[in-house]
Amino acid sequence: MGGSARPRGKEQEQEKEQTALAKNQIPTVTDDRSSPDDTEPLVFEPSKEILALSQKGGLSMLMQTVIATIFAFLIVILPLTFVLIFIYVGWLRIPLAIYGAYCYMDPTIENGVGRRTQWVRSMWLWKYVNAYFPVRLVLEKQLDPSLSYVFGVSPHGILCFSGQVVIGSHQSGLDDALDGITIHPIVLQHALVLPFFHEYALALGSLSSSRKSIRRCLSLGKGSSVAIVVGGAKESLHTNRGNRKLVLGSRKGFVREALIAGAPLVPTFIFGENDIFLQLEHPLLHKVQLWLQSKMMFALPLFYGRFGLVPRRTQLTTVFGRPIPVEKIPEPSHEEINRVHALYLSELRRVYNRFKPIYDPDGDELVIV
């Protein structure tokens, strides 16, 4: 893609960007679009009701803390509940076994539509979760609801919890900010088939991470979009307060799917995700965790919050960068995938550097590995 000249005032900033990219061994590209840094972003603050609730103490604060903690660990609580009922309630074992098999074979997880259930996304419980994690939405550009998009979301965090709060909950205000666009969170298939959690995740609009599922969703057009937490489980091992290390250098599958569908890529960064939990760190422990992650396909970070496993209260500011238009290529070449991937990384870094002084002044510089 040929690049046009940028304003002289941006030359120094561009040189710094190229130097930073070189340090992280990421190829640079030139984009022919003008810089949006002079354009005022659209900012959607939490509703007055959510803000008022978040400032209350006493019983209200206790309810926020308890409900937010339960929701953060539903991926553990719900399957464990299934196992305990199966063990201790004998007369339910056959129905539960049938249900477990249904979860594993349910075609809904790959049909591209899912089973998004509005009453679950709008439950009164969500207002307490959103009060505990107030959501601010920032859009560099209003998105066209007639198009499908691939939202590349970073960082992963420990439990990737902000995906539930920001995308899954109607209380976050995302449905209004991106009116006409339906975002389906992409979840690893072995997590999506877990009994009981299966129903919850599908109700939030989740789809399987398989190629078939993503391609079916994007082929529908008219705002049908996917949100992919690109760094995956491996990135969770880099989660800690202030740490801004992303595992993106070799993650290119989401770019391939965007090219096949001709769906614009939207670099998305959630400020606050890495501050929800803190992690125990040690070089030997990290090596063991990486080995386990390579064998089991999911990571086992040793983390803690307030009073043990209570998530730390933080505001989640989700910044949606300007969409990166891509040409529809049914069989993209490695060169084309690499070119668009490099452009995506450059745009994500630009988004982070633009909004970090506002929403994350104490965070580290962004490092991409």
mmCIF file of C-alpha atoms in Angstrom:
data_model
loop_
_atom_site.group_PDB
_atom_site.id
_atom_site.type_symbol
_atom_site.label_atom_id
_atom_site.label_comp_id
_atom_site.label_asym_id
_atom_site.label_seq_id
_atom_site.Cartn_x
_atom_site.Cartn_y
_atom_site.Cartn_z
ATOM 1 C CA MET A 1 0.000 0.000 0.000
ATOM 2 C CA GLY A 2 1.524 3.338 -1.010
ATOM 3 C CA GLY A 3 1.896 5.949 1.730
ATOM 4 C CA SER A 4 1.145 9.636 1.411
ATOM 5 C CA ALA A 5 3.136 12.349 3.183
ATOM 6 C CA ARG A 6 2.132 13.085 6.736
ATOM 7 C CA PRO A 7 2.047 16.563 8.316
ATOM 8 C CA ARG A 8 5.543 17.830 9.237
ATOM 9 C CA GLY A 9 4.511 18.073 12.894
ATOM 10 C CA LYS A 10 4.092 14.279 12.964
ATOM 11 C CA GLU A 11 7.524 13.374 11.555
ATOM 12 C CA GLN A 12 9.269 13.152 14.930
ATOM 13 C CA GLU A 13 6.448 11.050 16.380
ATOM 14 C CA GLN A 14 6.627 8.711 13.353
ATOM 15 C CA GLU A 15 10.397 8.254 13.824
ATOM 16 C CA LYS A 16 9.888 7.330 17.482
ATOM 17 C CA GLU A 17 7.188 4.845 16.489
ATOM 18 C CA GLN A 18 9.500 3.161 13.977
ATOM 19 C CA THR A 19 12.286 2.942 16.570
ATOM 20 C CA ALA A 20 9.945 1.348 19.126
ATOM 21 C CA LEU A 21 8.692 -1.155 16.566
ATOM 22 C CA ALA A 22 12.249 -2.097 15.638
ATOM 23 C CA LYS A 23 13.116 -2.775 19.264
ATOM 24 C CA ASN A 24 10.292 -5.284 19.424
ATOM 25 C CA GLN A 25 11.262 -6.843 16.083
ATOM 26 C CA ILE A 26 7.956 -5.972 14.440
ATOM 27 C CA PRO A 27 8.017 -4.977 10.745
ATOM 28 C CA THR A 28 6.926 -1.426 10.030
ATOM 29 C CA VAL A 29 4.411 -0.440 7.399
ATOM 30 C CA THR A 30 3.212 2.826 5.953
ATOM 31 C CA ASP A 31 -0.471 3.647 6.103
ATOM 32 C CA ASP A 32 -1.964 6.006 3.537
ATOM 33 C CA ARG A 33 -4.602 7.361 5.881
ATOM 34 C CA SER A 34 -4.106 10.664 7.694
ATOM 35 C CA SER A 35 -3.470 10.568 11.427
ATOM 36 C CA PRO A 36 -6.616 10.762 13.563
ATOM 37 C CA ASP A 37 -4.846 12.159 16.633
ATOM 38 C CA ASP A 38 -6.232 15.610 15.930
ATOM 39 C CA THR A 39 -9.769 14.233 15.773
ATOM 40 C CA GLU A 40 -11.779 14.384 18.980
ATOM 41 C CA PRO A 41 -12.804 10.864 20.051
ATOM 42 C CA LEU A 42 -16.336 9.926 21.054
ATOM 43 C CA VAL A 43 -16.398 9.232 24.796
ATOM 44 C CA PHE A 44 -19.253 7.405 26.524
ATOM 45 C CA GLU A 45 -19.023 7.685 30.304
ATOM 46 C CA PRO A 46 -20.866 5.300 32.670
ATOM 47 C CA SER A 47 -24.528 6.158 33.195
ATOM 48 C CA LYS A 48 -25.509 8.377 36.111
ATOM 49 C CA GLU A 49 -27.211 5.403 37.758
ATOM 50 C CA ILE A 50 -24.043 3.290 37.568
ATOM 51 C CA LEU A 51 -21.847 6.133 38.823
ATOM 52 C CA ALA A 52 -24.181 6.861 41.737
ATOM 53 C CA LEU A 53 -24.272 3.180 42.682
ATOM 54 C CA SER A 54 -20.484 2.863 42.480
ATOM 55 C CA GLN A 55 -20.091 5.650 45.034
ATOM 56 C CA LYS A 56 -22.363 4.069 47.618
ATOM 57 C CA GLY A 57 -20.951 2.270 50.632
ATOM 58 C CA GLY A 58 -22.367 -0.126 53.190
ATOM 59 C CA LEU A 59 -24.669 -2.867 51.932
ATOM 60 C CA SER A 60 -24.519 -1.619 48.347
ATOM 61 C CA MET A 61 -20.737 -1.851 48.308
ATOM 62 C CA LEU A 62 -20.902 -5.326 49.831
ATOM 63 C CA MET A 63 -23.346 -6.457 47.135
ATOM 64 C CA GLN A 64 -21.112 -5.030 44.395
ATOM 65 C CA THR A 65 -18.093 -6.851 45.798
ATOM 66 C CA VAL A 66 -19.828 -10.217 46.243
ATOM 67 C CA ILE A 67 -21.624 -10.182 42.886
ATOM 68 C CA ALA A 68 -18.549 -8.999 40.961
ATOM 69 C CA THR A 69 -16.444 -11.731 42.581
ATOM 70 C CA ILE A 70 -18.983 -14.430 41.715
ATOM 71 C CA PHE A 71 -19.252 -13.249 38.103
ATOM 72 C CA ALA A 72 -15.454 -13.148 37.770
ATOM 73 C CA PHE A 73 -15.230 -16.842 38.637
ATOM 74 C CA LEU A 74 -18.313 -18.200 36.867
ATOM 75 C CA ILE A 75 -16.056 -20.153 34.501
ATOM 76 C CA VAL A 76 -15.023 -22.163 37.577
ATOM 77 C CA ILE A 77 -18.168 -21.966 39.700
ATOM 78 C CA LEU A 78 -20.661 -23.178 37.094
ATOM 79 C CA PRO A 79 -18.816 -26.332 35.918
ATOM 80 C CA LEU A 80 -17.917 -27.151 39.533
ATOM 81 C CA THR A 81 -21.586 -26.887 40.479
ATOM 82 C CA PHE A 82 -22.388 -29.350 37.705
ATOM 83 C CA VAL A 83 -19.775 -31.819 39.020
ATOM 84 C CA LEU A 84 -20.986 -31.565 42.626
ATOM 85 C CA ILE A 85 -24.619 -32.122 41.637
ATOM 86 C CA PHE A 86 -23.565 -35.084 39.498
ATOM 87 C CA ILE A 87 -21.679 -36.628 42.417
ATOM 88 C CA TYR A 88 -24.146 -36.012 45.230
ATOM 89 C CA VAL A 89 -27.559 -36.127 43.516
ATOM 90 C CA GLY A 90 -27.724 -39.660 42.166
ATOM 91 C CA TRP A 91 -31.121 -39.474 40.503
ATOM 92 C CA LEU A 92 -29.907 -36.581 38.317
ATOM 93 C CA ARG A 93 -26.833 -38.336 36.950
ATOM 94 C CA ILE A 94 -28.403 -39.655 33.758
ATOM 95 C CA PRO A 95 -30.071 -36.323 32.819
ATOM 96 C CA LEU A 96 -26.829 -34.476 33.662
ATOM 97 C CA ALA A 97 -24.782 -36.901 31.555
ATOM 98 C CA ILE A 98 -27.128 -36.291 28.618
ATOM 99 C CA TYR A 99 -26.877 -32.540 29.185
ATOM 100 C CA GLY A 100 -23.065 -32.743 29.320
ATOM 101 C CA ALA A 101 -23.020 -34.557 25.985
ATOM 102 C CA TYR A 102 -25.383 -31.931 24.556
ATOM 103 C CA CYS A 103 -23.011 -29.131 25.607
ATOM 104 C CA TYR A 104 -20.176 -30.860 23.792
ATOM 105 C CA MET A 105 -22.166 -31.425 20.584
ATOM 106 C CA ASP A 106 -24.344 -28.292 20.555
ATOM 107 C CA PRO A 107 -24.108 -26.889 16.996
ATOM 108 C CA THR A 108 -25.040 -23.420 18.246
ATOM 109 C CA ILE A 109 -21.456 -22.654 19.236
ATOM 110 C CA GLU A 110 -20.381 -22.746 15.580
ATOM 111 C CA ASN A 111 -23.451 -21.498 13.731
ATOM 112 C CA GLY A 112 -22.177 -17.916 13.533
ATOM 113 C CA VAL A 113 -25.227 -16.547 15.355
ATOM 114 C CA GLY A 114 -25.034 -18.114 18.803
ATOM 115 C CA ARG A 115 -27.816 -17.843 21.328
ATOM 116 C CA ARG A 116 -27.597 -14.244 22.505
ATOM 117 C CA THR A 117 -30.224 -13.740 25.203
ATOM 118 C CA GLN A 118 -31.090 -10.155 25.997
ATOM 119 C CA TRP A 119 -32.715 -10.767 29.374
ATOM 120 C CA VAL A 120 -29.514 -12.421 30.635
ATOM 121 C CA ARG A 121 -27.422 -9.509 29.356
ATOM 122 C CA SER A 122 -29.799 -7.058 31.042
ATOM 123 C CA MET A 123 -30.195 -8.784 34.429
ATOM 124 C CA TRP A 124 -30.331 -6.454 37.421
ATOM 125 C CA LEU A 125 -27.209 -8.149 38.784
ATOM 126 C CA TRP A 126 -25.141 -6.585 36.014
ATOM 127 C CA LYS A 127 -25.616 -3.085 37.379
ATOM 128 C CA TYR A 128 -23.701 -4.116 40.511
ATOM 129 C CA VAL A 129 -20.915 -5.635 38.394
ATOM 130 C CA ASN A 130 -20.741 -2.482 36.276
ATOM 131 C CA ALA A 131 -20.751 -0.312 39.396
ATOM 132 C CA TYR A 132 -17.754 -2.273 40.679
ATOM 133 C CA PHE A 133 -16.061 -1.988 37.258
ATOM 134 C CA PRO A 134 -17.410 1.258 35.741
ATOM 135 C CA VAL A 135 -17.076 1.079 31.946
ATOM 136 C CA ARG A 136 -15.948 4.029 29.868
ATOM 137 C CA LEU A 137 -16.105 3.600 26.080
ATOM 138 C CA VAL A 138 -13.915 5.619 23.712
ATOM 139 C CA LEU A 139 -14.386 5.513 19.930
ATOM 140 C CA GLU A 140 -11.862 7.143 17.619
ATOM 141 C CA LYS A 141 -14.405 6.838 14.832
ATOM 142 C CA GLN A 142 -18.071 5.887 14.638
ATOM 143 C CA LEU A 143 -18.398 2.483 13.000
ATOM 144 C CA ASP A 144 -20.632 1.682 10.032
ATOM 145 C CA PRO A 145 -23.361 -0.788 11.161
ATOM 146 C CA SER A 146 -23.687 -2.175 7.631
ATOM 147 C CA LEU A 147 -20.234 -3.778 7.902
ATOM 148 C CA SER A 148 -18.862 -6.705 9.873
ATOM 149 C CA TYR A 149 -15.752 -6.108 11.975
ATOM 150 C CA VAL A 150 -12.992 -8.091 13.640
ATOM 151 C CA PHE A 151 -12.220 -6.480 16.993
ATOM 152 C CA GLY A 152 -8.710 -7.425 18.137
ATOM 153 C CA VAL A 153 -8.903 -6.997 21.912
ATOM 154 C CA SER A 154 -5.948 -6.557 24.288
ATOM 155 C CA PRO A 155 -4.855 -7.311 26.934
ATOM 156 C CA HIS A 156 -6.073 -10.771 28.006
ATOM 157 C CA GLY A 157 -5.690 -10.256 31.748
ATOM 158 C CA ILE A 158 -5.920 -13.144 34.206
ATOM 159 C CA LEU A 159 -9.478 -14.307 33.515
ATOM 160 C CA CYS A 160 -10.288 -12.113 30.517
ATOM 161 C CA PHE A 161 -13.110 -10.770 32.656
ATOM 162 C CA SER A 162 -13.583 -7.406 30.985
ATOM 163 C CA GLY A 163 -14.999 -9.177 27.934
ATOM 164 C CA GLN A 164 -18.001 -10.188 30.025
ATOM 165 C CA VAL A 165 -18.409 -6.739 31.579
ATOM 166 C CA VAL A 166 -17.864 -4.629 28.453
ATOM 167 C CA ILE A 167 -19.244 -6.837 25.662
ATOM 168 C CA GLY A 168 -21.494 -9.298 27.469
ATOM 169 C CA SER A 169 -23.413 -6.866 29.650
ATOM 170 C CA HIS A 170 -26.017 -4.491 28.250
ATOM 171 C CA GLN A 171 -25.321 -2.217 31.239
ATOM 172 C CA SER A 172 -21.911 -1.265 29.822
ATOM 173 C CA GLY A 173 -23.542 0.970 27.212
ATOM 174 C CA LEU A 174 -21.769 -0.738 24.302
ATOM 175 C CA ASP A 175 -25.040 -1.584 22.561
ATOM 176 C CA ASP A 176 -25.834 2.135 22.344
ATOM 177 C CA ALA A 177 -22.290 3.274 21.505
ATOM 178 C CA LEU A 178 -22.077 0.768 18.628
ATOM 179 C CA ASP A 179 -25.721 0.865 17.634
ATOM 180 C CA GLY A 180 -26.541 -1.683 14.935
ATOM 181 C CA ILE A 181 -23.371 -3.735 15.521
ATOM 182 C CA THR A 182 -23.583 -7.110 17.288
ATOM 183 C CA ILE A 183 -20.265 -8.207 18.769
ATOM 184 C CA HIS A 184 -19.815 -11.891 19.528
ATOM 185 C CA PRO A 185 -17.038 -12.674 22.026
ATOM 186 C CA ILE A 186 -14.871 -15.519 20.734
ATOM 187 C CA VAL A 187 -14.211 -18.200 23.371
ATOM 188 C CA LEU A 188 -11.966 -21.268 23.278
ATOM 189 C CA GLN A 189 -14.102 -24.259 22.391
ATOM 190 C CA HIS A 190 -12.987 -26.388 25.337
ATOM 191 C CA ALA A 191 -14.201 -23.613 27.664
ATOM 192 C CA LEU A 192 -17.433 -23.055 25.781
ATOM 193 C CA VAL A 193 -18.525 -26.690 26.190
ATOM 194 C CA LEU A 194 -18.217 -26.668 29.992
ATOM 195 C CA PRO A 195 -21.631 -27.581 31.487
ATOM 196 C CA PHE A 196 -23.679 -24.656 32.858
ATOM 197 C CA PHE A 197 -20.982 -22.179 31.751
ATOM 198 C CA HIS A 198 -22.000 -23.206 28.233
ATOM 199 C CA GLU A 199 -25.451 -21.643 28.695
ATOM 200 C CA TYR A 200 -24.108 -18.503 30.335
ATOM 201 C CA ALA A 201 -21.463 -17.849 27.676
ATOM 202 C CA LEU A 202 -23.905 -18.425 24.805
ATOM 203 C CA ALA A 203 -26.405 -16.058 26.427
ATOM 204 C CA LEU A 204 -23.757 -13.320 26.298
ATOM 205 C CA GLY A 205 -23.403 -13.940 22.566
ATOM 206 C CA SER A 206 -20.218 -16.016 22.640
ATOM 207 C CA LEU A 207 -19.102 -18.194 19.740
ATOM 208 C CA SER A 208 -16.453 -20.879 19.367
ATOM 209 C CA SER A 209 -12.934 -19.898 18.343
ATOM 210 C CA SER A 210 -13.034 -22.306 15.382
ATOM 211 C CA ARG A 211 -12.511 -20.957 11.868
ATOM 212 C CA LYS A 212 -15.948 -22.238 10.840
ATOM 213 C CA SER A 213 -17.655 -20.274 13.585
ATOM 214 C CA ILE A 214 -15.822 -17.010 12.890
ATOM 215 C CA ARG A 215 -16.308 -17.242 9.125
ATOM 216 C CA ARG A 216 -20.022 -17.944 9.423
ATOM 217 C CA CYS A 217 -20.471 -14.958 11.710
ATOM 218 C CA LEU A 218 -18.551 -12.521 9.497
ATOM 219 C CA SER A 219 -20.295 -13.778 6.346
ATOM 220 C CA LEU A 220 -23.635 -12.532 7.688
ATOM 221 C CA GLY A 221 -22.616 -8.881 7.320
ATOM 222 C CA LYS A 222 -24.903 -6.108 8.611
ATOM 223 C CA GLY A 223 -22.934 -5.509 11.816
ATOM 224 C CA SER A 224 -22.354 -9.175 12.703
ATOM 225 C CA SER A 225 -18.873 -8.971 14.239
ATOM 226 C CA VAL A 226 -16.433 -10.881 16.421
ATOM 227 C CA ALA A 227 -14.223 -9.813 19.329
ATOM 228 C CA ILE A 228 -11.045 -11.862 19.655
ATOM 229 C CA VAL A 229 -8.708 -11.526 22.635
ATOM 230 C CA VAL A 230 -5.642 -12.021 20.502
ATOM 231 C CA GLY A 231 -2.970 -12.646 23.149
ATOM 232 C CA GLY A 232 -4.739 -15.705 24.511
ATOM 233 C CA ALA A 233 -3.855 -17.709 27.591
ATOM 234 C CA LYS A 234 -0.109 -17.194 27.202
ATOM 235 C CA GLU A 235 -0.570 -13.456 27.613
ATOM 236 C CA SER A 236 -2.219 -13.969 31.000
ATOM 237 C CA LEU A 237 1.191 -14.971 32.364
ATOM 238 C CA HIS A 238 2.368 -11.398 31.750
ATOM 239 C CA THR A 239 -0.506 -9.863 33.675
ATOM 240 C CA ASN A 240 0.314 -7.598 36.583
ATOM 241 C CA ARG A 241 -0.300 -4.050 37.707
ATOM 242 C CA GLY A 242 1.417 -1.673 35.310
ATOM 243 C CA ASN A 243 2.643 -4.494 33.053
ATOM 244 C CA ARG A 244 1.748 -3.858 29.428
ATOM 245 C CA LYS A 245 3.371 -6.799 27.643
ATOM 246 C CA LEU A 246 1.254 -8.280 24.843
ATOM 247 C CA VAL A 247 1.763 -11.618 23.085
ATOM 248 C CA LEU A 248 0.890 -10.569 19.545
ATOM 249 C CA GLY A 249 4.025 -10.936 17.439
ATOM 250 C CA SER A 250 3.097 -14.341 16.041
ATOM 251 C CA ARG A 251 -0.704 -14.144 16.425
ATOM 252 C CA LYS A 252 -1.953 -13.714 12.866
ATOM 253 C CA GLY A 253 -4.991 -15.977 12.552
ATOM 254 C CA PHE A 254 -7.399 -13.115 13.283
ATOM 255 C CA VAL A 255 -5.827 -11.115 10.460
ATOM 256 C CA ARG A 256 -6.286 -14.031 8.066
ATOM 257 C CA GLU A 257 -9.971 -14.272 8.969
ATOM 258 C CA ALA A 258 -10.447 -10.523 8.500
ATOM 259 C CA LEU A 259 -8.890 -10.724 5.035
ATOM 260 C CA ILE A 260 -10.979 -13.735 4.004
ATOM 261 C CA ALA A 261 -14.155 -11.933 5.068
ATOM 262 C CA GLY A 262 -13.072 -8.467 3.951
ATOM 263 C CA ALA A 263 -13.948 -7.277 7.482
ATOM 264 C CA PRO A 264 -12.190 -4.163 8.829
ATOM 265 C CA LEU A 265 -9.892 -4.732 11.807
ATOM 266 C CA VAL A 266 -10.516 -2.623 14.912
ATOM 267 C CA PRO A 267 -7.576 -2.401 17.343
ATOM 268 C CA THR A 268 -9.111 -2.386 20.814
ATOM 269 C CA PHE A 269 -7.354 -1.798 24.133
ATOM 270 C CA ILE A 270 -8.967 -2.135 27.561
ATOM 271 C CA PHE A 271 -7.228 0.008 30.158
ATOM 272 C CA GLY A 272 -7.712 -1.515 33.617
ATOM 273 C CA GLU A 273 -7.925 -5.206 32.674
ATOM 274 C CA ASN A 274 -4.413 -5.971 33.934
ATOM 275 C CA ASP A 275 -5.133 -4.270 37.270
ATOM 276 C CA ILE A 276 -8.051 -6.499 38.310
ATOM 277 C CA PHE A 277 -5.758 -9.193 39.730
ATOM 278 C CA LEU A 278 -2.073 -9.298 40.673
ATOM 279 C CA GLN A 279 0.167 -12.269 39.985
ATOM 280 C CA LEU A 280 2.929 -14.049 41.867
ATOM 281 C CA GLU A 281 6.064 -13.894 39.756
ATOM 282 C CA HIS A 282 9.269 -15.940 39.783
ATOM 283 C CA PRO A 283 11.509 -16.991 36.860
ATOM 284 C CA LEU A 284 11.299 -20.719 37.692
ATOM 285 C CA LEU A 285 7.545 -20.528 38.268
ATOM 286 C CA HIS A 286 7.146 -18.754 34.925
ATOM 287 C CA LYS A 287 8.985 -21.549 33.099
ATOM 288 C CA VAL A 288 6.747 -24.172 34.687
ATOM 289 C CA GLN A 289 3.640 -22.167 33.755
ATOM 290 C CA LEU A 290 4.768 -21.841 30.132
ATOM 291 C CA TRP A 291 5.378 -25.607 29.962
ATOM 292 C CA LEU A 292 1.938 -26.359 31.401
ATOM 293 C CA GLN A 293 0.336 -23.872 29.020
ATOM 294 C CA SER A 294 1.968 -25.571 26.022
ATOM 295 C CA LYS A 295 0.630 -28.964 27.133
ATOM 296 C CA MET A 296 -2.877 -28.040 28.331
ATOM 297 C CA MET A 297 -3.734 -25.119 26.008
ATOM 298 C CA PHE A 298 -4.557 -22.876 28.967
ATOM 299 C CA ALA A 299 -2.408 -21.047 31.505
ATOM 300 C CA LEU A 300 -2.293 -21.429 35.281
ATOM 301 C CA PRO A 301 -1.259 -18.046 36.690
ATOM 302 C CA LEU A 302 -0.993 -17.820 40.475
ATOM 303 C CA PHE A 303 -2.921 -14.641 41.185
ATOM 304 C CA TYR A 304 -4.599 -12.752 43.972
ATOM 305 C CA GLY A 305 -6.792 -9.718 44.473
ATOM 306 C CA ARG A 306 -8.209 -7.996 47.515
ATOM 307 C CA PHE A 307 -8.685 -10.233 50.545
ATOM 308 C CA GLY A 308 -7.482 -13.238 48.582
ATOM 309 C CA LEU A 309 -9.443 -13.720 45.348
ATOM 310 C CA VAL A 310 -11.725 -10.686 45.409
ATOM 311 C CA PRO A 311 -11.058 -8.731 42.186
ATOM 312 C CA ARG A 312 -9.559 -5.295 42.614
ATOM 313 C CA ARG A 313 -11.981 -2.468 41.958
ATOM 314 C CA THR A 314 -10.996 -0.570 38.819
ATOM 315 C CA GLN A 315 -12.489 1.408 35.970
ATOM 316 C CA LEU A 316 -12.414 -0.324 32.581
ATOM 317 C CA THR A 317 -11.770 2.131 29.779
ATOM 318 C CA THR A 318 -12.209 0.427 26.418
ATOM 319 C CA VAL A 319 -10.712 2.295 23.479
ATOM 320 C CA PHE A 320 -11.794 1.332 19.969
ATOM 321 C CA GLY A 321 -9.243 2.548 17.438
ATOM 322 C CA ARG A 322 -10.087 3.595 13.921
ATOM 323 C CA PRO A 323 -11.008 0.601 11.744
ATOM 324 C CA ILE A 324 -8.342 -0.711 9.395
ATOM 325 C CA PRO A 325 -9.991 -1.454 6.016
ATOM 326 C CA VAL A 326 -8.855 -4.675 4.390
ATOM 327 C CA GLU A 327 -9.418 -6.044 0.923
ATOM 328 C CA LYS A 328 -11.448 -9.247 0.712
ATOM 329 C CA ILE A 329 -9.035 -12.000 -0.311
ATOM 330 C CA PRO A 330 -10.427 -15.581 -0.224
ATOM 331 C CA GLU A 331 -6.911 -17.048 -0.019
ATOM 332 C CA PRO A 332 -4.579 -14.398 1.422
ATOM 333 C CA SER A 333 -0.841 -14.896 0.988
ATOM 334 C CA HIS A 334 1.617 -14.912 3.877
ATOM 335 C CA GLU A 335 2.964 -11.597 2.619
ATOM 336 C CA GLU A 336 -0.478 -9.963 2.702
ATOM 337 C CA ILE A 337 -1.219 -11.369 6.164
ATOM 338 C CA ASN A 338 2.132 -10.101 7.448
ATOM 339 C CA ARG A 339 1.550 -6.659 5.933
ATOM 340 C CA VAL A 340 -1.874 -6.201 7.518
ATOM 341 C CA HIS A 341 -0.659 -7.721 10.805
ATOM 342 C CA ALA A 342 2.177 -5.197 10.975
ATOM 343 C CA LEU A 343 -0.275 -2.373 10.258
ATOM 344 C CA TYR A 344 -2.562 -3.653 13.026
ATOM 345 C CA LEU A 345 0.303 -3.711 15.560
ATOM 346 C CA SER A 346 1.344 -0.210 14.551
ATOM 347 C CA GLU A 347 -2.216 1.059 14.981
ATOM 348 C CA LEU A 348 -2.624 -0.673 18.351
ATOM 349 C CA ARG A 349 0.590 0.912 19.581
ATOM 350 C CA ARG A 350 -0.555 4.313 18.346
ATOM 351 C CA VAL A 351 -3.891 3.919 20.159
ATOM 352 C CA TYR A 352 -2.114 2.947 23.370
ATOM 353 C CA ASN A 353 0.368 5.826 23.172
ATOM 354 C CA ARG A 354 -2.388 8.311 22.439
ATOM 355 C CA PHE A 355 -4.648 7.381 25.359
ATOM 356 C CA LYS A 356 -2.153 6.101 27.938
ATOM 357 C CA PRO A 357 -1.414 9.610 29.342
ATOM 358 C CA ILE A 358 -5.153 10.071 29.911
ATOM 359 C CA TYR A 359 -6.321 6.692 31.168
ATOM 360 C CA ASP A 360 -3.171 4.873 32.291
ATOM 361 C CA PRO A 361 -0.492 7.423 33.248
ATOM 362 C CA ASP A 362 1.301 4.985 35.579
ATOM 363 C CA GLY A 363 1.354 2.056 33.139
ATOM 364 C CA ASP A 364 4.528 0.783 31.509
ATOM 365 C CA GLU A 365 5.406 1.350 27.885
ATOM 366 C CA LEU A 366 3.700 -1.109 25.562
ATOM 367 C CA VAL A 367 5.862 -4.140 24.740
ATOM 368 C CA ILE A 368 4.832 -6.595 22.014
ATOM 369 C CA VAL A 369 6.444 -10.025 21.875
#
